[in-house]
Tab-separated table of C-alpha atoms in Angstrom:
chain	number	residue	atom	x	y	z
A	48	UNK	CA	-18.374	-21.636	2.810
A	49	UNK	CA	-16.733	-23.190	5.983
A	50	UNK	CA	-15.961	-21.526	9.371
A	51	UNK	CA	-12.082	-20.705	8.186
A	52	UNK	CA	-13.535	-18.898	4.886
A	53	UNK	CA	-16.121	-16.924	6.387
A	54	UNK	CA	-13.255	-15.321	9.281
A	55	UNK	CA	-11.052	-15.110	5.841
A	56	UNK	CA	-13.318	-13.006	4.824
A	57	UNK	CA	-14.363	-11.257	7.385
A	58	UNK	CA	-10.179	-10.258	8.218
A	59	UNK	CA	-9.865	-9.049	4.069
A	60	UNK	CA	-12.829	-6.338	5.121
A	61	UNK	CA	-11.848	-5.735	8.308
A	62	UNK	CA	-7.969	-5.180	7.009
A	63	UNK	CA	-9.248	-3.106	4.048
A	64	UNK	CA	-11.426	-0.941	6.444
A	65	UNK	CA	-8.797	-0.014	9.342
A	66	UNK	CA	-5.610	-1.650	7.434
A	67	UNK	CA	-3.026	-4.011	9.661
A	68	UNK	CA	-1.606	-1.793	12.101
A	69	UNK	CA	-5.730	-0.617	12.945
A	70	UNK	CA	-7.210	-3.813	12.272
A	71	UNK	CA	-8.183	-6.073	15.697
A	72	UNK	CA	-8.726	-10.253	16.169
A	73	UNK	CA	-11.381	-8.699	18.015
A	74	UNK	CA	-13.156	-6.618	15.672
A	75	UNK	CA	-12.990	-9.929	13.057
A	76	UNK	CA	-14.074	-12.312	15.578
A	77	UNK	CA	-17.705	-9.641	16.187
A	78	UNK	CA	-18.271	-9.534	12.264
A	79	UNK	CA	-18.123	-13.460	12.354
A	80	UNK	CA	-20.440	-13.970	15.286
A	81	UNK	CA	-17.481	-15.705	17.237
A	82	UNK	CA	-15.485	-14.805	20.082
A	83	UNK	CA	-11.983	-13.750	19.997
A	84	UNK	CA	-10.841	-17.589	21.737
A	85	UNK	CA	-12.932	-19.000	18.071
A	86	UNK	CA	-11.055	-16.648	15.741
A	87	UNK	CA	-7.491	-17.434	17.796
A	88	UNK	CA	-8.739	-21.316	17.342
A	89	UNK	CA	-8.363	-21.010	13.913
A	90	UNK	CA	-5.823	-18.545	13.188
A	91	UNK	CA	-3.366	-18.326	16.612
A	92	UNK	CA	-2.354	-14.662	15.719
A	93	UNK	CA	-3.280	-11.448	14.011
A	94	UNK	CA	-0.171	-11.475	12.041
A	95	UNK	CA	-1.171	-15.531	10.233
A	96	UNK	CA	-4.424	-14.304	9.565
A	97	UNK	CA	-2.920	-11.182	7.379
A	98	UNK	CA	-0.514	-13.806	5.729
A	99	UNK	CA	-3.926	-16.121	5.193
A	100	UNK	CA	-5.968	-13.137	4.316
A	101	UNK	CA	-2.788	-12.292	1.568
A	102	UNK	CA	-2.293	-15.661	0.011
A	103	UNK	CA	-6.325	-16.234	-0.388
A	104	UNK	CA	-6.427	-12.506	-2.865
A	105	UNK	CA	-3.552	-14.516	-4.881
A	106	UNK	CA	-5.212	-17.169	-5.434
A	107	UNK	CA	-8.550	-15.651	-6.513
A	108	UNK	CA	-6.231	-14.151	-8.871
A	109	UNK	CA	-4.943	-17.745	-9.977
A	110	UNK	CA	-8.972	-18.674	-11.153
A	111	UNK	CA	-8.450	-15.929	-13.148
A	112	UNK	CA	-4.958	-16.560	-14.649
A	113	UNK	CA	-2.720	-19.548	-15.219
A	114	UNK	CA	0.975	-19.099	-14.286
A	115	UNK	CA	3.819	-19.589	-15.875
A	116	UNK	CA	4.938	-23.156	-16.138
A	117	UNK	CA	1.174	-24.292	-15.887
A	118	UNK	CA	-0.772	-25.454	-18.513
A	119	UNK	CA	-1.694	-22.081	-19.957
A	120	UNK	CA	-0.218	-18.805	-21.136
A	121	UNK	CA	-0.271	-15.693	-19.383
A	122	UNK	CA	-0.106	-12.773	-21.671
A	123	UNK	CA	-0.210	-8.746	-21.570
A	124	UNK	CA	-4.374	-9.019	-22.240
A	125	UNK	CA	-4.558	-11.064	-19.428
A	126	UNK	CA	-3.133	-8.781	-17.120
A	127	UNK	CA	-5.663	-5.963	-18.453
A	128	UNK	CA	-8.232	-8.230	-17.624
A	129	UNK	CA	-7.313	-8.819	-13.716
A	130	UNK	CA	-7.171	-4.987	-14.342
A	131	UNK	CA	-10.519	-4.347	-15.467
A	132	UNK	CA	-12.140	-7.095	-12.449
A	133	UNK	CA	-10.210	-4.913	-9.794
A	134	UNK	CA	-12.756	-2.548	-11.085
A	135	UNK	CA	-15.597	-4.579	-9.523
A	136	UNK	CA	-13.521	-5.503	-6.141
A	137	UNK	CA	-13.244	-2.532	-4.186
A	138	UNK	CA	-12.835	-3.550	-0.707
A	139	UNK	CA	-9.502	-6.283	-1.926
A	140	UNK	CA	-8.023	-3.613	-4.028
A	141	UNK	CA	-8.008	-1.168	-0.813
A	142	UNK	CA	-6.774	-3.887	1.401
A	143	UNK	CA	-4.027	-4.884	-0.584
A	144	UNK	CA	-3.134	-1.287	-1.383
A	145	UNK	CA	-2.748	-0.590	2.585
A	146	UNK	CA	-1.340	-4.051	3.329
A	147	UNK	CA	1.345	-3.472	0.849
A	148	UNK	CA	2.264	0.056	1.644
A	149	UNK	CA	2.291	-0.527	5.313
A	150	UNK	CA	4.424	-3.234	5.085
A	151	UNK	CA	7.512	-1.185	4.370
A	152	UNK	CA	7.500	0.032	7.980
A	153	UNK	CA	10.101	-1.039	10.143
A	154	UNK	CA	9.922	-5.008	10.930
A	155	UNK	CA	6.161	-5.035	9.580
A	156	UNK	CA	5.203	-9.125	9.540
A	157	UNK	CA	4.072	-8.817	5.683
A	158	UNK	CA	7.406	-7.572	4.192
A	159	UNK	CA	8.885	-10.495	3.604
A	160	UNK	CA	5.229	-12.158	1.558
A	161	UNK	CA	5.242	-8.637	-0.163
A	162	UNK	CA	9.281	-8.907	-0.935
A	163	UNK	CA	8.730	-12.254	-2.369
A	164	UNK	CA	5.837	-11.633	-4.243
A	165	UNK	CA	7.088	-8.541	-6.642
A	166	UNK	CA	10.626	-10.432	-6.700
A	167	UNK	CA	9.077	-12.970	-8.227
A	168	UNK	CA	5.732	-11.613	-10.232
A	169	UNK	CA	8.713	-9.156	-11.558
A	170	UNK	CA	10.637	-12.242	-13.287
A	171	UNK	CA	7.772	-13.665	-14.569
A	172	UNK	CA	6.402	-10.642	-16.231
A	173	UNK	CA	9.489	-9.711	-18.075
A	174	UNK	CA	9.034	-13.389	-19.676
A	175	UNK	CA	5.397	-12.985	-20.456
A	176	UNK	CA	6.732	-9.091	-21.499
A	177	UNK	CA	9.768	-10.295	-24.129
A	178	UNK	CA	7.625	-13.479	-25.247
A	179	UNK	CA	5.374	-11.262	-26.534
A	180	UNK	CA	7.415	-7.848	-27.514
A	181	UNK	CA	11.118	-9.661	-27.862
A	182	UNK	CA	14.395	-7.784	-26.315
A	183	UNK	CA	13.743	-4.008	-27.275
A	184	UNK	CA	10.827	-1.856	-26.301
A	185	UNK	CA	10.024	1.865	-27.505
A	186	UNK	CA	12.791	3.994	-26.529
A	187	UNK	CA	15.355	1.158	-25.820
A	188	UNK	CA	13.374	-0.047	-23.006
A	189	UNK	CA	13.917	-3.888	-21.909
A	190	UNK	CA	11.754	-6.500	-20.551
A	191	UNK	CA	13.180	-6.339	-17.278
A	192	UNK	CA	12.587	-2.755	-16.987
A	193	UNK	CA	9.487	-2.973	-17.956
A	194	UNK	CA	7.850	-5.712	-15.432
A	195	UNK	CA	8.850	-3.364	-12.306
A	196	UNK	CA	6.780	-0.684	-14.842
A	197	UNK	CA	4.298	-2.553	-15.137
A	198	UNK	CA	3.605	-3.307	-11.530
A	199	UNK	CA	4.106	0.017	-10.348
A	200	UNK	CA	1.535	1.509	-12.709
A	201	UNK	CA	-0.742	-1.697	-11.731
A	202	UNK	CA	-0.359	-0.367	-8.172
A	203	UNK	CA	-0.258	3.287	-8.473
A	204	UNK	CA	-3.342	3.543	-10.686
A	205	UNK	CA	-4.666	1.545	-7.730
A	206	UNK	CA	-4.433	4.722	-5.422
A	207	UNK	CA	-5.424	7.126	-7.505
A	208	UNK	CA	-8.757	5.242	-8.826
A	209	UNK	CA	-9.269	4.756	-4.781
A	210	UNK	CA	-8.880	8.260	-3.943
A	211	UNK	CA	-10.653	9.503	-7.149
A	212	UNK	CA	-12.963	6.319	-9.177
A	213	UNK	CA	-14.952	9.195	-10.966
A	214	UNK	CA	-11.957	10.896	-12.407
A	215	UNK	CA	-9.457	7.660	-13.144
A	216	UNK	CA	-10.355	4.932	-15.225
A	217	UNK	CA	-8.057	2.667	-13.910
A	218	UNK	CA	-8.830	0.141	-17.170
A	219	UNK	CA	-8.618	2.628	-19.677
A	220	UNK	CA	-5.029	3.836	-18.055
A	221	UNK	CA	-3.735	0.842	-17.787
A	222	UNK	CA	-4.426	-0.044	-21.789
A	223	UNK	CA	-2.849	3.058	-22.609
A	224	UNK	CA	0.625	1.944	-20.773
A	225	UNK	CA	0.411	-1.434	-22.575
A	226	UNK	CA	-0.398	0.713	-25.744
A	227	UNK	CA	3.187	3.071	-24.897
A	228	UNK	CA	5.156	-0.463	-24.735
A	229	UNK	CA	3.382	-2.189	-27.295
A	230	UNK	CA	3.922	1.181	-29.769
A	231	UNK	CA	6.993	0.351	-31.405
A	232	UNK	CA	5.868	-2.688	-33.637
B	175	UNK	CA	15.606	25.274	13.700
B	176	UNK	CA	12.950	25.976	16.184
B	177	UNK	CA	10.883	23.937	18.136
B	178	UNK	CA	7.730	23.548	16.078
B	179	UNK	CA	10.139	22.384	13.078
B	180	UNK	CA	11.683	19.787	15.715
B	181	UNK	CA	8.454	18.246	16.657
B	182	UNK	CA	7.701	18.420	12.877
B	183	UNK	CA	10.778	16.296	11.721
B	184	UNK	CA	10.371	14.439	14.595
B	185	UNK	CA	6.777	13.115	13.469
B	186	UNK	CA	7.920	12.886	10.240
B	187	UNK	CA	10.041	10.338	11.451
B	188	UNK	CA	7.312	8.150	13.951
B	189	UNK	CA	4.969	7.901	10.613
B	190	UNK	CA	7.749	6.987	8.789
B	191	UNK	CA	8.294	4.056	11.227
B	192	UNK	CA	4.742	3.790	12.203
B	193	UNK	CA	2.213	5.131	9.891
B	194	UNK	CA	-0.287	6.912	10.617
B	195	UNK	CA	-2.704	4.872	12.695
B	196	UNK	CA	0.215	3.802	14.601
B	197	UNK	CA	1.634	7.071	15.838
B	198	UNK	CA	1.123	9.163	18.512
B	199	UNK	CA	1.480	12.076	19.750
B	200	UNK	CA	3.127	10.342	23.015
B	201	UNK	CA	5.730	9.297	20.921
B	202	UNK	CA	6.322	12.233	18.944
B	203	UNK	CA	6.840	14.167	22.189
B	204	UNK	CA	9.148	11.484	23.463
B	205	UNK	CA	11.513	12.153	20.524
B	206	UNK	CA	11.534	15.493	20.980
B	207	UNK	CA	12.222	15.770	24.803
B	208	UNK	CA	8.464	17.401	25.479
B	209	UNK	CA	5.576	16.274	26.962
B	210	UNK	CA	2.506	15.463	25.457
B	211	UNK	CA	0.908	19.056	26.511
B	212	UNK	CA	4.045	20.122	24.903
B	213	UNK	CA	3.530	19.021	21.627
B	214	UNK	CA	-0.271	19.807	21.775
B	215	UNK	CA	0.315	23.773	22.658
B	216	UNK	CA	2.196	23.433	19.000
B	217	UNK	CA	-0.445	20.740	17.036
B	218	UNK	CA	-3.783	20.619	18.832
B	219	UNK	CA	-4.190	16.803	17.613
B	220	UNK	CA	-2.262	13.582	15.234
B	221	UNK	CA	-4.558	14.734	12.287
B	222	UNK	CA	-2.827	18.529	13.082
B	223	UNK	CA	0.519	16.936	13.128
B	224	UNK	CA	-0.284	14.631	10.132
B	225	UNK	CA	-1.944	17.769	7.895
B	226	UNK	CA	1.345	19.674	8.780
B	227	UNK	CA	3.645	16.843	7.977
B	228	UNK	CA	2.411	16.219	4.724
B	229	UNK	CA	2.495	20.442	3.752
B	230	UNK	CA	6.175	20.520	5.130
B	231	UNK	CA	7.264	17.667	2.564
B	232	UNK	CA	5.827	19.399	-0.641
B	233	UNK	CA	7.272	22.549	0.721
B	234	UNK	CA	10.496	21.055	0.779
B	235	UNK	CA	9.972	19.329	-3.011
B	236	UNK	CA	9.266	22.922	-3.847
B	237	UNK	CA	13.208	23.840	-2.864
B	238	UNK	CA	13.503	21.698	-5.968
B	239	UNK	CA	11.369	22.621	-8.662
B	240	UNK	CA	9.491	25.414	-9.288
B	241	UNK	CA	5.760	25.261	-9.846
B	242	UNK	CA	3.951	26.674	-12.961
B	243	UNK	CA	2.541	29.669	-12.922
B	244	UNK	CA	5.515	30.630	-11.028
B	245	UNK	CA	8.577	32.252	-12.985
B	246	UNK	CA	10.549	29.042	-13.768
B	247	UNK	CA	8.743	26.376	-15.737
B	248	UNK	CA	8.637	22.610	-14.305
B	249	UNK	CA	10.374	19.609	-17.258
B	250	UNK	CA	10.220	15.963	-17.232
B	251	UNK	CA	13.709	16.617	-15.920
B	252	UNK	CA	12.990	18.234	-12.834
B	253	UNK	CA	10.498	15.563	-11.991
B	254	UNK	CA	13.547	13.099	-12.445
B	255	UNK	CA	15.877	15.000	-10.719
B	256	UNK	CA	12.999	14.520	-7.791
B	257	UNK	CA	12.922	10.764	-8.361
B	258	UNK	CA	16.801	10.754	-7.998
B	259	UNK	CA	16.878	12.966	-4.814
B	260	UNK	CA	14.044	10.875	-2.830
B	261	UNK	CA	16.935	8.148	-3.669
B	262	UNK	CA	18.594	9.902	-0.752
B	263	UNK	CA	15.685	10.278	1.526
B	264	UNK	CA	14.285	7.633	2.421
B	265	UNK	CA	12.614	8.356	5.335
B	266	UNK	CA	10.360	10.519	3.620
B	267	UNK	CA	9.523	8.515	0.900
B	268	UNK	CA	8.592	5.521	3.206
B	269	UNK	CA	6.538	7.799	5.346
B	270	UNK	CA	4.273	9.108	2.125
B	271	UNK	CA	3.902	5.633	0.950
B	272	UNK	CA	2.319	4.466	3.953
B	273	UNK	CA	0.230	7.891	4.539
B	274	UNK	CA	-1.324	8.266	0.850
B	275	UNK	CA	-2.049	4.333	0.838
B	276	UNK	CA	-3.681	4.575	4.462
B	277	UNK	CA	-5.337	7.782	3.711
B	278	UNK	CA	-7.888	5.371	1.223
B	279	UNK	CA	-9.226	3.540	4.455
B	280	UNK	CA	-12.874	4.499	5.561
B	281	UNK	CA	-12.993	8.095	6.982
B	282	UNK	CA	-8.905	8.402	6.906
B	283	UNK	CA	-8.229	12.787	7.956
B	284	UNK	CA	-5.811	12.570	5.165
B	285	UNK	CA	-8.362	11.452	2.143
B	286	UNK	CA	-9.179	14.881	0.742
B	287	UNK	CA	-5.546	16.031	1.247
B	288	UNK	CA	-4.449	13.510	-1.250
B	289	UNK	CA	-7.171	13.487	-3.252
B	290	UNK	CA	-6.547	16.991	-4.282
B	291	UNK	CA	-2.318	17.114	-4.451
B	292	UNK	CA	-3.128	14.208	-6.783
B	293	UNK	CA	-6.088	15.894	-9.004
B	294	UNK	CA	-4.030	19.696	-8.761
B	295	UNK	CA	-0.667	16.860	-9.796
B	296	UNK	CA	-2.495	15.552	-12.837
B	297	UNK	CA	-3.610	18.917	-14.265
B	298	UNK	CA	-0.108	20.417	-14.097
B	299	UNK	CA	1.477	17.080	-15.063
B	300	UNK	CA	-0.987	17.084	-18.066
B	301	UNK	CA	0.731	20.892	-19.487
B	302	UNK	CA	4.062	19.648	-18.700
B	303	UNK	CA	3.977	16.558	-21.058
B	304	UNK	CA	1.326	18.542	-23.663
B	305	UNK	CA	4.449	21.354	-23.656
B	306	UNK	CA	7.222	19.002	-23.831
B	307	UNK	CA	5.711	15.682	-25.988
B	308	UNK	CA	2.881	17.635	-27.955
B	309	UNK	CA	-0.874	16.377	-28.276
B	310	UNK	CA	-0.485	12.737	-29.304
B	311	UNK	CA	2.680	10.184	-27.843
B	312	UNK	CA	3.759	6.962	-28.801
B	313	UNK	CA	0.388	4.492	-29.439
B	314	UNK	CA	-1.857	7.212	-29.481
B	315	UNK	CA	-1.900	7.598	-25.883
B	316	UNK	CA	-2.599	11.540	-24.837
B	317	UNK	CA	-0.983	13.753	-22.040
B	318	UNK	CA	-4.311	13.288	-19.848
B	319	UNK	CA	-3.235	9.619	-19.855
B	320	UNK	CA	0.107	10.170	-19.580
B	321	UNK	CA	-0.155	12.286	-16.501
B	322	UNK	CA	-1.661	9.836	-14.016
B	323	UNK	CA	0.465	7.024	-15.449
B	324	UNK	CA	3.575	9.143	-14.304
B	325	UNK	CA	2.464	9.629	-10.790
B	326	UNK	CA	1.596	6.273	-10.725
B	327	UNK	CA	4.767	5.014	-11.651
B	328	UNK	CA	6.553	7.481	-9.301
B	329	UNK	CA	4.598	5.827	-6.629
B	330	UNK	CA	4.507	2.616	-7.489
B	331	UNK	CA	8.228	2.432	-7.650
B	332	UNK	CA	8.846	3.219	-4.615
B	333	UNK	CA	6.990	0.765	-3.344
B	334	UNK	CA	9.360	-1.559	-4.918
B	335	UNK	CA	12.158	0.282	-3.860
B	336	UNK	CA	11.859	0.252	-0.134
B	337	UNK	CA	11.417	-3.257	-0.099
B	338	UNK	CA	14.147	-4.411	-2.010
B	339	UNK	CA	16.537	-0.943	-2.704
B	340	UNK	CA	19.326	-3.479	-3.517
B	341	UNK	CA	17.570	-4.709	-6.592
B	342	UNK	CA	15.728	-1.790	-7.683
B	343	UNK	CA	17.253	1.174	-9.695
B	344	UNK	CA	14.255	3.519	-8.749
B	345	UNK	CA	15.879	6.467	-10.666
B	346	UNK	CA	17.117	4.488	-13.955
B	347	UNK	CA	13.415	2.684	-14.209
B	348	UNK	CA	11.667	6.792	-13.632
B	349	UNK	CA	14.282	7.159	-16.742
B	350	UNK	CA	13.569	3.978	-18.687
B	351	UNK	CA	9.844	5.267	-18.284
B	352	UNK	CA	10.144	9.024	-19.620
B	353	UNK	CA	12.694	6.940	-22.740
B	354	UNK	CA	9.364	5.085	-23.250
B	355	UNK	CA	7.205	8.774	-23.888
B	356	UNK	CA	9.888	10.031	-26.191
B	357	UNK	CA	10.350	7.061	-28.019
B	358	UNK	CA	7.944	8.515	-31.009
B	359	UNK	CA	9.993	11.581	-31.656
């Protein structure tokens, strides 16, 4: 692991620990052994090392998945799957649930990454979604209502099983949603 | 309205823009024309003022529905109607989004607040679908499932919806969601 990784990582703890708005260059730059100047060397501000910190948890989830228009085929198993590892990352899955929320506040720096991001995961889930359960869900449900579904129980789940991981099984939950759209064939 | 409810709309407000850790009472009292011994003869501290917040906005949902084991009896529909009226409130909304996500960071005053609105949620969610959709809904999924999955598409929703409001229909997706429940009847 090189310098950049290591404060990379450091920042996804620190961020998932105190969140953005708590979060310091200072308090990454002590957890790395460096001084603030090193961190800054690397990164020039705290709001590039969130946007770092962000893209680096999507593309962990790339070695697990293969986007659309790659070589693969993401389907609705798939999904479960990323489901079932967020089991094992606890410190990304808090991060990314504070990151996210707090970047609805007025002029946060991540709103436009987090804007993007569901824009876009939200068109290519309804694909992956009608590929594999055509125009018409249960209850006259469509594809594209059902990708912004899908997400928001994805994230929601997320805050209950952090609140609560000996009540929710955030794996189990998330098969039985895929089991409510998949129940009409 | 008196003075404590001013300084209590008026923090509702600075964690809407702010969050939590971003606050304070400073700024709270600046809103509100006081100074900060002002506010503190009201709310000795921000977790006070945060605790109070939080009661004040589920007192208000309670204007809207009324709670079992009161005389009324809660529906799907009343939750919906909920859905469509935090449509016009988005203040509020924003401000809970940020607080519940924040309130899973390390030690956050508001953890055991939302741990237990969301366990005391799930139970009574769990007899409102059980009365309404019976033992067993579409794919075999039960109301002990189907009452997390609710709360976690309320909340995940929104999410969506305050970062792009122009392209998400918060209220038709709650809708398309309770269509996907019924769909075995």
């Amino acid at each position: 692991m090189n310098r950049r990784e290591e404060i990379l990582l450091a920042a996804l703890e620190v961020f998932a620990e105190r969140g953005y708005t708590g979060a310091s260059i200072a308090a990454v730059a002590e957890r790395v052994g460096l001084t603030q100047q090193g961190v800054l060397h690397y990164f020039p501000s705290k709001d590039r090392l969130l946007a770092e910190v962000l893209r680096l948890r999507d593309e962990r989830n790339l070695d697990l998945i293969t986007l659309p228009g790659e070589s693969g085929r993401i389907t609705l198993d798939t999904v479960a799957a990323i489901v079932e590892y967020n089991e094992q990352r606890r410190g990304i899955v808090q991060s990314f649930t504070v990151l996210s929320a707090e970047s609805v506040l007025d002029g946060h720096p991540a709103a436009a990454f987090f804007r993007e991001r569901y824009g876009g995961s939200r068109a290519w889930m309804t694909q992956v979604i009608r590929a594999e359960l055509g125009d018409s869900l249960p209850g006259g449900v469509t594809p594209e209502q059902a990708a912004p579904l899908l997400f928001a129980v994805m994230d929601g789940l997320q805050l209950q099983w952090l609140l609560s991981p000996d009540e929710i099984d955030m794996s189990g939950l998330f098969q039985a949603f895929l089991a409510l759209l998949r129940s009409g064939g």
